[in-house]
Amino acid sequence: MGWLRNLFSGRPDRGSRIEMVTQYGESYYAWNGKLYQSDIVRACIRPKTQAIGKIIGKHIRDSGKDIKVNPEPYIKFLLEEPNPYMTGQMLQEKLANQLALNGNAFALIIRDDNGVPQEIYPVPASTAEALYGKDGTLYIKFTFLNGNTNTFAYTDLIHLRRDYYDRDIFGTGQVEALTQIMECIGTLDQGIVKAVKSSGRIRWLLKLPSATRPEDTKKAAKRFAEDYLSTESETMGVAGVSSNAEATQITPHDVVPESELMKEQIDRVYAFFNTNEKIVKSQFTDEEWNAYYEAEVEPVIIQFSNAWTQRLFTRRERGYGNKIVFEAANLQCASLNTKLALQQMVDRGAMTPNEWRATMNLAPLPGGDKPIRRLDTQVVNEKEVIISGKSKGSGKHSAK
């Protein structure tokens, strides 16, 4: 377990960089920028990562005859507590952040001697390189943030990818496409800072006779400021100078970047991350959140389910209906009217009472995991309907 020290000890907190920028062959490298330190970028990805952190992983076994939820306790605990250092929510958020910024996210599966998964750890690497053994087995060589390296079999890694385009193994990094936009925003930010700093520049010009000594000039300027420019001045802001001195007020002209120009650059970042101001500021409606969820969150959840299923179960186990499903409580963001309207789904057995209570942030009830159905929404038995219809028809015929 010496690799744990590479992951969780000796890693410098200062200067840690996780942004992936370019790819050369089958490897990717860390960027020395500060993308995650940008308030705009972090605001763009935070709603998505927090939504992914709220998804709940479940072990489903569908034998074709019945469906069992979390039939194996060790899988249930592995999804809830993947390792001693974090919960399932923290692991999911960390991987979602890495995926959003790097286009790649890795998690290492630790197995016992029998090959049973025991723990899952995120891999905070600065570089990763694909290597192939003599037998064609794929390995990934990681360089950790403290400079140490380690190599793991690809079959022991959960690998999430974004913008999977022109590489066989890795997804495409995000920073390269964002560099130009971030440089523009950085330039505008620096212009605002300089404009604010320049607001404290010279406001008055005091002209004295040329024969005045430099030290006397400084004393005269200081006395002028204390007597007439101080908020505690007894002259109430009225200045008086001698005939051999002249005081002239200088009007500053600060150059501040236009707000529309700044907004255009921020909108470009929003568009890149497929979000908008309402999502970032949590001012969305049900329809707006559902549109964002389907476009950005749901594809990642599907990838989570597929990646966990592929790595935690063998082909034989998957053949018996074992899979990992990540469920999202998307309806918790719905309005109260929308949540109350879901009672129709409960009446028809499409939702269990406890699933509906979860959308209302209420605790589950005993027996609430069983679907219920109103009597007037029973399953139609076609045979009984036909027999009933014939009996009614024969009754009318006999009455005639």
mmCIF file of C-alpha atoms in Angstrom:
data_model
loop_
_atom_site.group_PDB
_atom_site.id
_atom_site.type_symbol
_atom_site.label_atom_id
_atom_site.label_comp_id
_atom_site.label_asym_id
_atom_site.label_seq_id
_atom_site.Cartn_x
_atom_site.Cartn_y
_atom_site.Cartn_z
ATOM 1 C CA MET A 1 0.000 0.000 0.000
ATOM 2 C CA GLY A 2 2.983 2.288 -0.440
ATOM 3 C CA TRP A 3 1.218 3.997 -3.346
ATOM 4 C CA LEU A 4 -1.156 5.572 -0.789
ATOM 5 C CA ARG A 5 1.709 7.759 0.392
ATOM 6 C CA ASN A 6 2.081 8.987 -3.178
ATOM 7 C CA LEU A 7 -1.570 9.973 -3.267
ATOM 8 C CA PHE A 8 -2.208 11.384 0.179
ATOM 9 C CA SER A 9 1.106 12.349 1.789
ATOM 10 C CA GLY A 10 3.989 14.580 0.868
ATOM 11 C CA ARG A 11 1.854 16.433 -1.636
ATOM 12 C CA PRO A 12 2.431 20.195 -1.604
ATOM 13 C CA ASP A 13 -0.712 22.216 -1.018
ATOM 14 C CA ARG A 14 0.744 25.302 -2.625
ATOM 15 C CA GLY A 15 1.128 25.335 -6.346
ATOM 16 C CA SER A 16 -0.971 22.198 -6.914
ATOM 17 C CA ARG A 17 -2.122 22.157 -10.531
ATOM 18 C CA ILE A 18 -4.676 19.861 -12.077
ATOM 19 C CA GLU A 19 -5.530 21.647 -15.343
ATOM 20 C CA MET A 20 -4.761 19.557 -18.404
ATOM 21 C CA VAL A 21 -3.798 21.538 -21.478
ATOM 22 C CA THR A 22 -2.198 19.575 -24.324
ATOM 23 C CA GLN A 23 -1.720 16.019 -25.477
ATOM 24 C CA TYR A 24 1.216 14.386 -27.157
ATOM 25 C CA GLY A 25 0.534 10.867 -28.365
ATOM 26 C CA GLU A 26 -1.241 8.853 -25.706
ATOM 27 C CA SER A 27 -0.515 11.092 -22.718
ATOM 28 C CA TYR A 28 -1.658 14.374 -21.285
ATOM 29 C CA TYR A 29 0.172 17.001 -19.272
ATOM 30 C CA ALA A 30 -0.720 19.478 -16.582
ATOM 31 C CA TRP A 31 -1.002 23.162 -17.373
ATOM 32 C CA ASN A 32 0.812 25.698 -15.210
ATOM 33 C CA GLY A 33 -2.101 28.126 -15.260
ATOM 34 C CA LYS A 34 -4.705 28.782 -12.610
ATOM 35 C CA LEU A 35 -7.934 27.845 -14.298
ATOM 36 C CA TYR A 36 -9.648 26.524 -11.164
ATOM 37 C CA GLN A 37 -8.683 29.714 -9.314
ATOM 38 C CA SER A 38 -10.906 31.708 -11.692
ATOM 39 C CA ASP A 39 -14.159 32.632 -9.984
ATOM 40 C CA ILE A 40 -15.986 32.481 -13.332
ATOM 41 C CA VAL A 41 -14.811 28.955 -14.162
ATOM 42 C CA ARG A 42 -15.502 27.666 -10.677
ATOM 43 C CA ALA A 43 -18.970 29.222 -10.712
ATOM 44 C CA CYS A 44 -19.661 27.529 -14.061
ATOM 45 C CA ILE A 45 -18.764 24.006 -12.951
ATOM 46 C CA ARG A 46 -19.999 24.159 -9.344
ATOM 47 C CA PRO A 47 -23.728 23.550 -10.089
ATOM 48 C CA LYS A 48 -22.814 20.525 -12.184
ATOM 49 C CA THR A 49 -20.369 18.973 -9.716
ATOM 50 C CA GLN A 50 -22.726 19.487 -6.788
ATOM 51 C CA ALA A 51 -25.577 17.894 -8.744
ATOM 52 C CA ILE A 52 -23.344 14.904 -9.520
ATOM 53 C CA GLY A 53 -22.353 14.717 -5.854
ATOM 54 C CA LYS A 54 -26.018 14.253 -4.949
ATOM 55 C CA ILE A 55 -26.544 11.199 -7.133
ATOM 56 C CA ILE A 56 -26.894 7.918 -5.252
ATOM 57 C CA GLY A 57 -25.225 4.762 -6.490
ATOM 58 C CA LYS A 58 -27.121 1.477 -6.167
ATOM 59 C CA HIS A 59 -26.296 -2.118 -6.954
ATOM 60 C CA ILE A 60 -29.101 -3.572 -9.069
ATOM 61 C CA ARG A 61 -29.481 -7.276 -9.821
ATOM 62 C CA ASP A 62 -32.040 -7.948 -12.537
ATOM 63 C CA SER A 63 -32.398 -11.687 -13.013
ATOM 64 C CA GLY A 64 -35.254 -11.325 -15.466
ATOM 65 C CA LYS A 65 -37.724 -12.675 -12.917
ATOM 66 C CA ASP A 66 -37.213 -10.165 -10.112
ATOM 67 C CA ILE A 67 -35.143 -7.068 -9.355
ATOM 68 C CA LYS A 68 -33.066 -6.779 -6.190
ATOM 69 C CA VAL A 69 -31.609 -3.501 -4.924
ATOM 70 C CA ASN A 70 -28.239 -3.630 -3.109
ATOM 71 C CA PRO A 71 -28.201 -7.438 -2.740
ATOM 72 C CA GLU A 72 -24.510 -7.409 -1.720
ATOM 73 C CA PRO A 73 -23.680 -5.332 1.396
ATOM 74 C CA TYR A 74 -20.014 -4.863 0.444
ATOM 75 C CA ILE A 75 -20.997 -3.149 -2.821
ATOM 76 C CA LYS A 76 -23.471 -0.925 -0.971
ATOM 77 C CA PHE A 77 -20.803 0.183 1.519
ATOM 78 C CA LEU A 78 -18.262 0.635 -1.285
ATOM 79 C CA LEU A 79 -20.594 3.108 -3.014
ATOM 80 C CA GLU A 80 -21.389 4.957 0.217
ATOM 81 C CA GLU A 81 -17.844 4.910 1.672
ATOM 82 C CA PRO A 82 -15.371 4.278 -1.160
ATOM 83 C CA ASN A 83 -12.335 4.821 1.083
ATOM 84 C CA PRO A 84 -11.511 5.958 4.652
ATOM 85 C CA TYR A 85 -10.842 9.524 3.502
ATOM 86 C CA MET A 86 -14.089 10.463 1.764
ATOM 87 C CA THR A 87 -17.723 9.595 1.247
ATOM 88 C CA GLY A 88 -19.327 8.671 -2.039
ATOM 89 C CA GLN A 89 -20.519 12.253 -2.468
ATOM 90 C CA MET A 90 -17.001 13.665 -2.066
ATOM 91 C CA LEU A 91 -15.539 11.127 -4.499
ATOM 92 C CA GLN A 92 -18.186 11.924 -7.092
ATOM 93 C CA GLU A 93 -17.647 15.694 -6.768
ATOM 94 C CA LYS A 94 -13.869 15.328 -7.005
ATOM 95 C CA LEU A 95 -14.075 13.217 -10.133
ATOM 96 C CA ALA A 96 -16.657 15.590 -11.638
ATOM 97 C CA ASN A 97 -14.332 18.559 -11.048
ATOM 98 C CA GLN A 98 -11.392 16.751 -12.643
ATOM 99 C CA LEU A 99 -13.536 15.711 -15.586
ATOM 100 C CA ALA A 100 -14.877 19.240 -16.156
ATOM 101 C CA LEU A 101 -11.398 20.820 -16.137
ATOM 102 C CA ASN A 102 -9.165 18.084 -17.517
ATOM 103 C CA GLY A 103 -11.411 16.102 -19.815
ATOM 104 C CA ASN A 104 -10.192 13.030 -17.872
ATOM 105 C CA ALA A 105 -10.774 11.667 -14.372
ATOM 106 C CA PHE A 106 -9.338 8.500 -12.847
ATOM 107 C CA ALA A 107 -10.193 6.424 -9.789
ATOM 108 C CA LEU A 108 -8.190 3.400 -8.627
ATOM 109 C CA ILE A 109 -9.951 0.226 -7.425
ATOM 110 C CA ILE A 110 -8.225 -1.724 -4.644
ATOM 111 C CA ARG A 111 -9.135 -5.431 -4.629
ATOM 112 C CA ASP A 112 -8.493 -8.222 -2.156
ATOM 113 C CA ASP A 113 -6.714 -11.480 -2.952
ATOM 114 C CA ASN A 114 -9.897 -12.867 -4.498
ATOM 115 C CA GLY A 115 -10.333 -9.864 -6.808
ATOM 116 C CA VAL A 116 -13.260 -8.428 -4.826
ATOM 117 C CA PRO A 117 -13.326 -4.575 -4.845
ATOM 118 C CA GLN A 118 -12.582 -3.137 -1.405
ATOM 119 C CA GLU A 119 -11.795 0.582 -1.849
ATOM 120 C CA ILE A 120 -11.866 3.282 -4.528
ATOM 121 C CA TYR A 121 -9.462 6.242 -4.583
ATOM 122 C CA PRO A 122 -9.339 9.238 -6.942
ATOM 123 C CA VAL A 123 -5.989 9.652 -8.685
ATOM 124 C CA PRO A 124 -4.739 13.285 -8.382
ATOM 125 C CA ALA A 125 -2.087 13.003 -11.088
ATOM 126 C CA SER A 126 -0.300 15.757 -12.962
ATOM 127 C CA THR A 127 0.441 13.555 -15.965
ATOM 128 C CA ALA A 128 -0.724 10.190 -17.236
ATOM 129 C CA GLU A 129 0.800 8.057 -19.956
ATOM 130 C CA ALA A 130 -0.551 4.958 -21.671
ATOM 131 C CA LEU A 131 1.854 2.008 -21.745
ATOM 132 C CA TYR A 132 1.391 -1.434 -23.264
ATOM 133 C CA GLY A 133 2.924 -4.635 -21.932
ATOM 134 C CA LYS A 134 4.404 -7.375 -24.073
ATOM 135 C CA ASP A 135 1.113 -9.234 -23.952
ATOM 136 C CA GLY A 136 -0.781 -6.135 -25.081
ATOM 137 C CA THR A 137 -2.121 -5.296 -21.595
ATOM 138 C CA LEU A 138 -2.774 -1.594 -21.155
ATOM 139 C CA TYR A 139 -1.234 0.228 -18.182
ATOM 140 C CA ILE A 140 -1.437 3.872 -17.139
ATOM 141 C CA LYS A 141 1.666 5.488 -15.664
ATOM 142 C CA PHE A 142 0.805 8.380 -13.350
ATOM 143 C CA THR A 143 3.044 11.167 -12.123
ATOM 144 C CA PHE A 144 1.583 12.471 -8.888
ATOM 145 C CA LEU A 145 1.623 16.063 -7.715
ATOM 146 C CA ASN A 146 4.518 15.374 -5.338
ATOM 147 C CA GLY A 147 6.691 14.043 -8.185
ATOM 148 C CA ASN A 148 6.321 10.340 -7.402
ATOM 149 C CA THR A 149 5.189 7.920 -10.101
ATOM 150 C CA ASN A 150 3.251 4.667 -10.172
ATOM 151 C CA THR A 151 1.756 2.415 -12.830
ATOM 152 C CA PHE A 152 -1.600 0.620 -12.640
ATOM 153 C CA ALA A 153 -3.422 -1.782 -14.915
ATOM 154 C CA TYR A 154 -6.156 -0.073 -16.875
ATOM 155 C CA THR A 155 -8.636 -2.736 -15.740
ATOM 156 C CA ASP A 156 -8.191 -1.495 -12.152
ATOM 157 C CA LEU A 157 -9.025 2.091 -13.094
ATOM 158 C CA ILE A 158 -12.353 3.849 -13.453
ATOM 159 C CA HIS A 159 -11.736 6.256 -16.334
ATOM 160 C CA LEU A 160 -14.147 9.087 -17.128
ATOM 161 C CA ARG A 161 -13.699 11.064 -20.349
ATOM 162 C CA ARG A 162 -15.078 14.226 -21.900
ATOM 163 C CA ASP A 163 -14.779 15.407 -25.503
ATOM 164 C CA TYR A 164 -13.547 11.970 -26.537
ATOM 165 C CA TYR A 165 -12.376 12.723 -30.055
ATOM 166 C CA ASP A 166 -8.948 12.088 -31.572
ATOM 167 C CA ARG A 167 -7.215 9.956 -28.915
ATOM 168 C CA ASP A 168 -7.542 6.231 -28.363
ATOM 169 C CA ILE A 169 -7.437 6.401 -24.563
ATOM 170 C CA PHE A 170 -7.756 9.929 -23.229
ATOM 171 C CA GLY A 171 -10.366 12.631 -23.546
ATOM 172 C CA THR A 172 -9.515 16.134 -24.724
ATOM 173 C CA GLY A 173 -8.418 18.725 -22.175
ATOM 174 C CA GLN A 174 -10.474 21.867 -21.705
ATOM 175 C CA VAL A 175 -7.800 24.455 -20.982
ATOM 176 C CA GLU A 176 -6.441 24.769 -24.503
ATOM 177 C CA ALA A 177 -9.815 25.930 -25.796
ATOM 178 C CA LEU A 178 -10.291 28.275 -22.833
ATOM 179 C CA THR A 179 -6.865 29.930 -22.846
ATOM 180 C CA GLN A 180 -7.743 32.773 -25.218
ATOM 181 C CA ILE A 181 -10.996 33.582 -23.405
ATOM 182 C CA MET A 182 -9.299 33.545 -20.009
ATOM 183 C CA GLU A 183 -6.522 35.811 -21.281
ATOM 184 C CA CYS A 184 -9.132 38.343 -22.441
ATOM 185 C CA ILE A 185 -10.924 38.223 -19.088
ATOM 186 C CA GLY A 186 -7.607 38.498 -17.241
ATOM 187 C CA THR A 187 -6.663 41.585 -19.279
ATOM 188 C CA LEU A 188 -10.027 43.210 -18.519
ATOM 189 C CA ASP A 189 -9.666 42.409 -14.813
ATOM 190 C CA GLN A 190 -6.206 43.974 -14.756
ATOM 191 C CA GLY A 191 -7.597 47.081 -16.446
ATOM 192 C CA ILE A 192 -10.212 47.438 -13.720
ATOM 193 C CA VAL A 193 -7.592 46.992 -10.987
ATOM 194 C CA LYS A 194 -5.342 49.639 -12.549
ATOM 195 C CA ALA A 195 -8.270 52.020 -12.903
ATOM 196 C CA VAL A 196 -9.136 51.618 -9.230
ATOM 197 C CA LYS A 197 -5.529 52.101 -8.155
ATOM 198 C CA SER A 198 -5.197 55.185 -10.327
ATOM 199 C CA SER A 199 -8.127 56.739 -8.477
ATOM 200 C CA GLY A 200 -5.685 57.559 -5.679
ATOM 201 C CA ARG A 201 -3.297 59.514 -7.890
ATOM 202 C CA ILE A 202 -2.583 63.291 -7.762
ATOM 203 C CA ARG A 203 -5.730 65.406 -7.449
ATOM 204 C CA TRP A 204 -4.178 68.834 -6.792
ATOM 205 C CA LEU A 205 -1.146 70.607 -8.214
ATOM 206 C CA LEU A 206 0.485 73.225 -5.959
ATOM 207 C CA LYS A 207 2.790 75.604 -7.833
ATOM 208 C CA LEU A 208 5.436 77.393 -5.764
ATOM 209 C CA PRO A 209 8.215 79.843 -6.741
ATOM 210 C CA SER A 210 11.122 78.216 -8.533
ATOM 211 C CA ALA A 211 13.498 79.293 -5.781
ATOM 212 C CA THR A 212 11.742 77.117 -3.214
ATOM 213 C CA ARG A 213 13.845 74.314 -1.835
ATOM 214 C CA PRO A 214 12.615 70.717 -2.430
ATOM 215 C CA GLU A 215 12.111 70.068 1.277
ATOM 216 C CA ASP A 216 10.072 73.257 1.598
ATOM 217 C CA THR A 217 7.953 72.186 -1.389
ATOM 218 C CA LYS A 218 7.102 68.865 0.319
ATOM 219 C CA LYS A 219 6.261 70.634 3.567
ATOM 220 C CA ALA A 220 3.994 73.099 1.753
ATOM 221 C CA ALA A 221 2.159 70.278 -0.055
ATOM 222 C CA LYS A 222 1.721 68.343 3.192
ATOM 223 C CA ARG A 223 0.462 71.419 5.030
ATOM 224 C CA PHE A 224 -1.961 72.173 2.183
ATOM 225 C CA ALA A 225 -3.365 68.630 2.320
ATOM 226 C CA GLU A 226 -3.728 68.670 6.119
ATOM 227 C CA ASP A 227 -5.338 72.112 6.219
ATOM 228 C CA TYR A 228 -7.729 71.887 3.298
ATOM 229 C CA LEU A 229 -8.104 68.291 2.061
ATOM 230 C CA SER A 230 -8.432 66.461 5.359
ATOM 231 C CA THR A 231 -11.922 65.500 6.533
ATOM 232 C CA GLU A 232 -11.055 67.072 9.893
ATOM 233 C CA SER A 233 -10.078 70.401 8.343
ATOM 234 C CA GLU A 234 -11.409 73.453 10.210
ATOM 235 C CA THR A 235 -11.814 75.448 6.972
ATOM 236 C CA MET A 236 -14.638 73.196 5.729
ATOM 237 C CA GLY A 237 -12.830 72.508 2.451
ATOM 238 C CA VAL A 238 -12.142 76.184 1.615
ATOM 239 C CA ALA A 239 -8.515 76.617 0.506
ATOM 240 C CA GLY A 240 -6.476 79.788 0.755
ATOM 241 C CA VAL A 241 -2.965 80.216 -0.636
ATOM 242 C CA SER A 242 -0.529 83.085 -0.689
ATOM 243 C CA SER A 243 0.081 85.186 -3.777
ATOM 244 C CA ASN A 244 3.342 83.394 -4.523
ATOM 245 C CA ALA A 245 1.611 79.974 -4.741
ATOM 246 C CA GLU A 246 -1.047 78.595 -7.071
ATOM 247 C CA ALA A 247 -3.278 75.567 -6.380
ATOM 248 C CA THR A 248 -4.859 73.825 -9.384
ATOM 249 C CA GLN A 249 -7.295 70.902 -9.179
ATOM 250 C CA ILE A 250 -6.683 68.037 -11.626
ATOM 251 C CA THR A 251 -9.698 66.128 -12.942
ATOM 252 C CA PRO A 252 -8.932 62.401 -13.289
ATOM 253 C CA HIS A 253 -10.014 60.464 -16.358
ATOM 254 C CA ASP A 254 -10.076 56.778 -15.399
ATOM 255 C CA VAL A 255 -10.293 54.286 -18.232
ATOM 256 C CA VAL A 256 -12.504 51.339 -17.219
ATOM 257 C CA PRO A 257 -13.345 48.458 -19.605
ATOM 258 C CA GLU A 258 -16.895 48.578 -20.895
ATOM 259 C CA SER A 259 -19.336 46.384 -19.015
ATOM 260 C CA GLU A 260 -20.749 45.019 -22.277
ATOM 261 C CA LEU A 261 -17.291 43.849 -23.341
ATOM 262 C CA MET A 262 -16.779 42.075 -20.030
ATOM 263 C CA LYS A 263 -20.226 40.490 -20.262
ATOM 264 C CA GLU A 264 -19.485 39.170 -23.751
ATOM 265 C CA GLN A 265 -16.346 37.422 -22.539
ATOM 266 C CA ILE A 266 -18.142 35.916 -19.520
ATOM 267 C CA ASP A 267 -20.933 34.693 -21.809
ATOM 268 C CA ARG A 268 -18.293 32.919 -23.896
ATOM 269 C CA VAL A 269 -17.174 31.027 -20.790
ATOM 270 C CA TYR A 270 -20.803 30.225 -19.947
ATOM 271 C CA ALA A 271 -21.327 28.904 -23.468
ATOM 272 C CA PHE A 272 -18.198 26.763 -23.282
ATOM 273 C CA PHE A 273 -19.443 25.047 -20.124
ATOM 274 C CA ASN A 274 -22.984 24.888 -21.498
ATOM 275 C CA THR A 275 -24.452 26.938 -18.665
ATOM 276 C CA ASN A 276 -25.940 30.384 -18.156
ATOM 277 C CA GLU A 277 -26.294 33.116 -15.572
ATOM 278 C CA LYS A 278 -29.507 31.711 -14.108
ATOM 279 C CA ILE A 279 -27.927 28.326 -13.450
ATOM 280 C CA VAL A 280 -24.821 29.905 -11.927
ATOM 281 C CA LYS A 281 -26.856 32.166 -9.634
ATOM 282 C CA SER A 282 -29.486 29.502 -8.804
ATOM 283 C CA GLN A 283 -32.304 31.577 -10.271
ATOM 284 C CA PHE A 284 -33.615 28.913 -12.642
ATOM 285 C CA THR A 285 -37.126 27.603 -13.171
ATOM 286 C CA ASP A 286 -38.083 23.933 -13.351
ATOM 287 C CA GLU A 287 -37.878 23.939 -17.144
ATOM 288 C CA GLU A 288 -34.514 25.729 -17.213
ATOM 289 C CA TRP A 289 -32.955 23.323 -14.717
ATOM 290 C CA ASN A 290 -34.348 20.288 -16.551
ATOM 291 C CA ALA A 291 -32.836 21.539 -19.808
ATOM 292 C CA TYR A 292 -29.442 22.053 -18.120
ATOM 293 C CA TYR A 293 -29.700 18.702 -16.356
ATOM 294 C CA GLU A 294 -30.422 16.767 -19.537
ATOM 295 C CA ALA A 295 -27.644 18.511 -21.456
ATOM 296 C CA GLU A 296 -24.823 18.509 -18.870
ATOM 297 C CA VAL A 297 -25.541 16.378 -15.805
ATOM 298 C CA GLU A 298 -27.350 13.343 -17.184
ATOM 299 C CA PRO A 299 -24.623 12.310 -19.696
ATOM 300 C CA VAL A 300 -22.056 12.256 -16.869
ATOM 301 C CA ILE A 301 -24.386 10.192 -14.666
ATOM 302 C CA ILE A 302 -24.787 7.638 -17.461
ATOM 303 C CA GLN A 303 -21.008 7.500 -17.848
ATOM 304 C CA PHE A 304 -20.638 6.993 -14.080
ATOM 305 C CA SER A 305 -23.070 4.054 -14.169
ATOM 306 C CA ASN A 306 -21.387 2.397 -17.143
ATOM 307 C CA ALA A 307 -17.834 2.897 -15.814
ATOM 308 C CA TRP A 308 -18.629 1.573 -12.327
ATOM 309 C CA THR A 309 -20.514 -1.416 -13.748
ATOM 310 C CA GLN A 310 -17.709 -2.339 -16.140
ATOM 311 C CA ARG A 311 -14.994 -2.212 -13.463
ATOM 312 C CA LEU A 312 -16.776 -3.616 -10.399
ATOM 313 C CA PHE A 313 -18.305 -6.674 -12.110
ATOM 314 C CA THR A 314 -16.905 -9.318 -14.413
ATOM 315 C CA ARG A 315 -18.609 -10.170 -17.704
ATOM 316 C CA ARG A 316 -20.082 -13.253 -16.051
ATOM 317 C CA GLU A 317 -21.509 -11.170 -13.191
ATOM 318 C CA ARG A 318 -22.931 -8.660 -15.636
ATOM 319 C CA GLY A 319 -24.478 -11.546 -17.520
ATOM 320 C CA TYR A 320 -26.468 -12.391 -14.408
ATOM 321 C CA GLY A 321 -27.934 -8.889 -14.351
ATOM 322 C CA ASN A 322 -25.537 -7.123 -11.953
ATOM 323 C CA LYS A 323 -25.026 -3.434 -12.629
ATOM 324 C CA ILE A 324 -24.432 -0.117 -10.869
ATOM 325 C CA VAL A 325 -27.067 2.566 -11.349
ATOM 326 C CA PHE A 326 -26.606 6.152 -10.204
ATOM 327 C CA GLU A 327 -29.928 7.792 -9.479
ATOM 328 C CA ALA A 328 -30.308 11.555 -9.407
ATOM 329 C CA ALA A 329 -32.804 13.307 -7.167
ATOM 330 C CA ASN A 330 -33.460 15.821 -9.928
ATOM 331 C CA LEU A 331 -37.014 16.473 -8.712
ATOM 332 C CA GLN A 332 -35.731 17.952 -5.460
ATOM 333 C CA CYS A 333 -35.097 21.159 -7.441
ATOM 334 C CA ALA A 334 -38.673 21.257 -8.699
ATOM 335 C CA SER A 335 -41.238 23.739 -7.432
ATOM 336 C CA LEU A 336 -43.744 22.816 -4.747
ATOM 337 C CA ASN A 337 -46.599 22.642 -7.284
ATOM 338 C CA THR A 338 -44.616 20.207 -9.433
ATOM 339 C CA LYS A 339 -43.837 18.006 -6.429
ATOM 340 C CA LEU A 340 -47.482 17.952 -5.334
ATOM 341 C CA ALA A 341 -48.542 16.958 -8.847
ATOM 342 C CA LEU A 342 -46.411 13.828 -8.542
ATOM 343 C CA GLN A 343 -49.030 12.274 -6.288
ATOM 344 C CA GLN A 344 -50.672 11.025 -9.484
ATOM 345 C CA MET A 345 -47.520 9.010 -10.175
ATOM 346 C CA VAL A 346 -47.805 7.487 -6.704
ATOM 347 C CA ASP A 347 -51.478 6.633 -7.209
ATOM 348 C CA ARG A 348 -50.618 4.755 -10.410
ATOM 349 C CA GLY A 349 -47.676 2.837 -8.961
ATOM 350 C CA ALA A 350 -45.084 4.677 -11.088
ATOM 351 C CA MET A 351 -43.458 6.029 -7.896
ATOM 352 C CA THR A 352 -43.356 4.612 -4.395
ATOM 353 C CA PRO A 353 -44.528 6.781 -1.480
ATOM 354 C CA ASN A 354 -40.963 7.017 -0.165
ATOM 355 C CA GLU A 355 -39.639 8.155 -3.557
ATOM 356 C CA TRP A 356 -42.208 10.929 -3.544
ATOM 357 C CA ARG A 357 -41.348 11.841 0.069
ATOM 358 C CA ALA A 358 -37.684 12.103 -0.942
ATOM 359 C CA THR A 359 -38.560 14.900 -3.381
ATOM 360 C CA MET A 360 -40.167 16.730 -0.445
ATOM 361 C CA ASN A 361 -37.050 16.173 1.724
ATOM 362 C CA LEU A 362 -39.101 14.003 4.090
ATOM 363 C CA ALA A 363 -37.913 10.878 5.874
ATOM 364 C CA PRO A 364 -39.089 7.495 4.510
ATOM 365 C CA LEU A 365 -41.987 5.648 6.096
ATOM 366 C CA PRO A 366 -42.166 1.930 6.972
ATOM 367 C CA GLY A 367 -43.664 0.076 4.036
ATOM 368 C CA GLY A 368 -43.308 3.097 1.788
ATOM 369 C CA ASP A 369 -40.991 1.291 -0.621
ATOM 370 C CA LYS A 370 -43.844 -0.786 -2.006
ATOM 371 C CA PRO A 371 -45.749 0.688 -4.977
ATOM 372 C CA ILE A 372 -49.438 1.319 -4.478
ATOM 373 C CA ARG A 373 -52.281 1.734 -6.959
ATOM 374 C CA ARG A 374 -55.731 3.181 -6.669
ATOM 375 C CA LEU A 375 -58.573 0.746 -7.339
ATOM 376 C CA ASP A 376 -59.767 2.709 -10.347
ATOM 377 C CA THR A 377 -56.315 2.402 -11.956
ATOM 378 C CA GLN A 378 -55.934 -1.375 -11.804
ATOM 379 C CA VAL A 379 -54.201 -3.361 -14.516
ATOM 380 C CA VAL A 380 -56.679 -4.237 -17.249
ATOM 381 C CA ASN A 381 -57.313 -7.958 -17.714
ATOM 382 C CA GLU A 382 -58.321 -8.304 -21.366
ATOM 383 C CA LYS A 383 -59.763 -11.778 -20.894
ATOM 384 C CA GLU A 384 -62.083 -10.652 -18.126
ATOM 385 C CA VAL A 385 -63.141 -7.604 -20.169
ATOM 386 C CA ILE A 386 -64.063 -9.798 -23.169
ATOM 387 C CA ILE A 387 -66.012 -12.273 -21.043
ATOM 388 C CA SER A 388 -67.733 -9.436 -19.203
ATOM 389 C CA GLY A 389 -68.663 -7.775 -22.491
ATOM 390 C CA LYS A 390 -70.122 -10.992 -23.934
ATOM 391 C CA SER A 391 -72.173 -11.662 -20.817
ATOM 392 C CA LYS A 392 -73.622 -8.175 -20.941
ATOM 393 C CA GLY A 393 -74.432 -8.558 -24.620
ATOM 394 C CA SER A 394 -76.125 -11.942 -24.137
ATOM 395 C CA GLY A 395 -78.193 -10.500 -21.322
ATOM 396 C CA LYS A 396 -79.535 -7.773 -23.551
ATOM 397 C CA HIS A 397 -80.271 -10.284 -26.327
ATOM 398 C CA SER A 398 -82.258 -12.526 -24.010
ATOM 399 C CA ALA A 399 -84.222 -9.557 -22.706
ATOM 400 C CA LYS A 400 -85.383 -8.806 -26.194
#
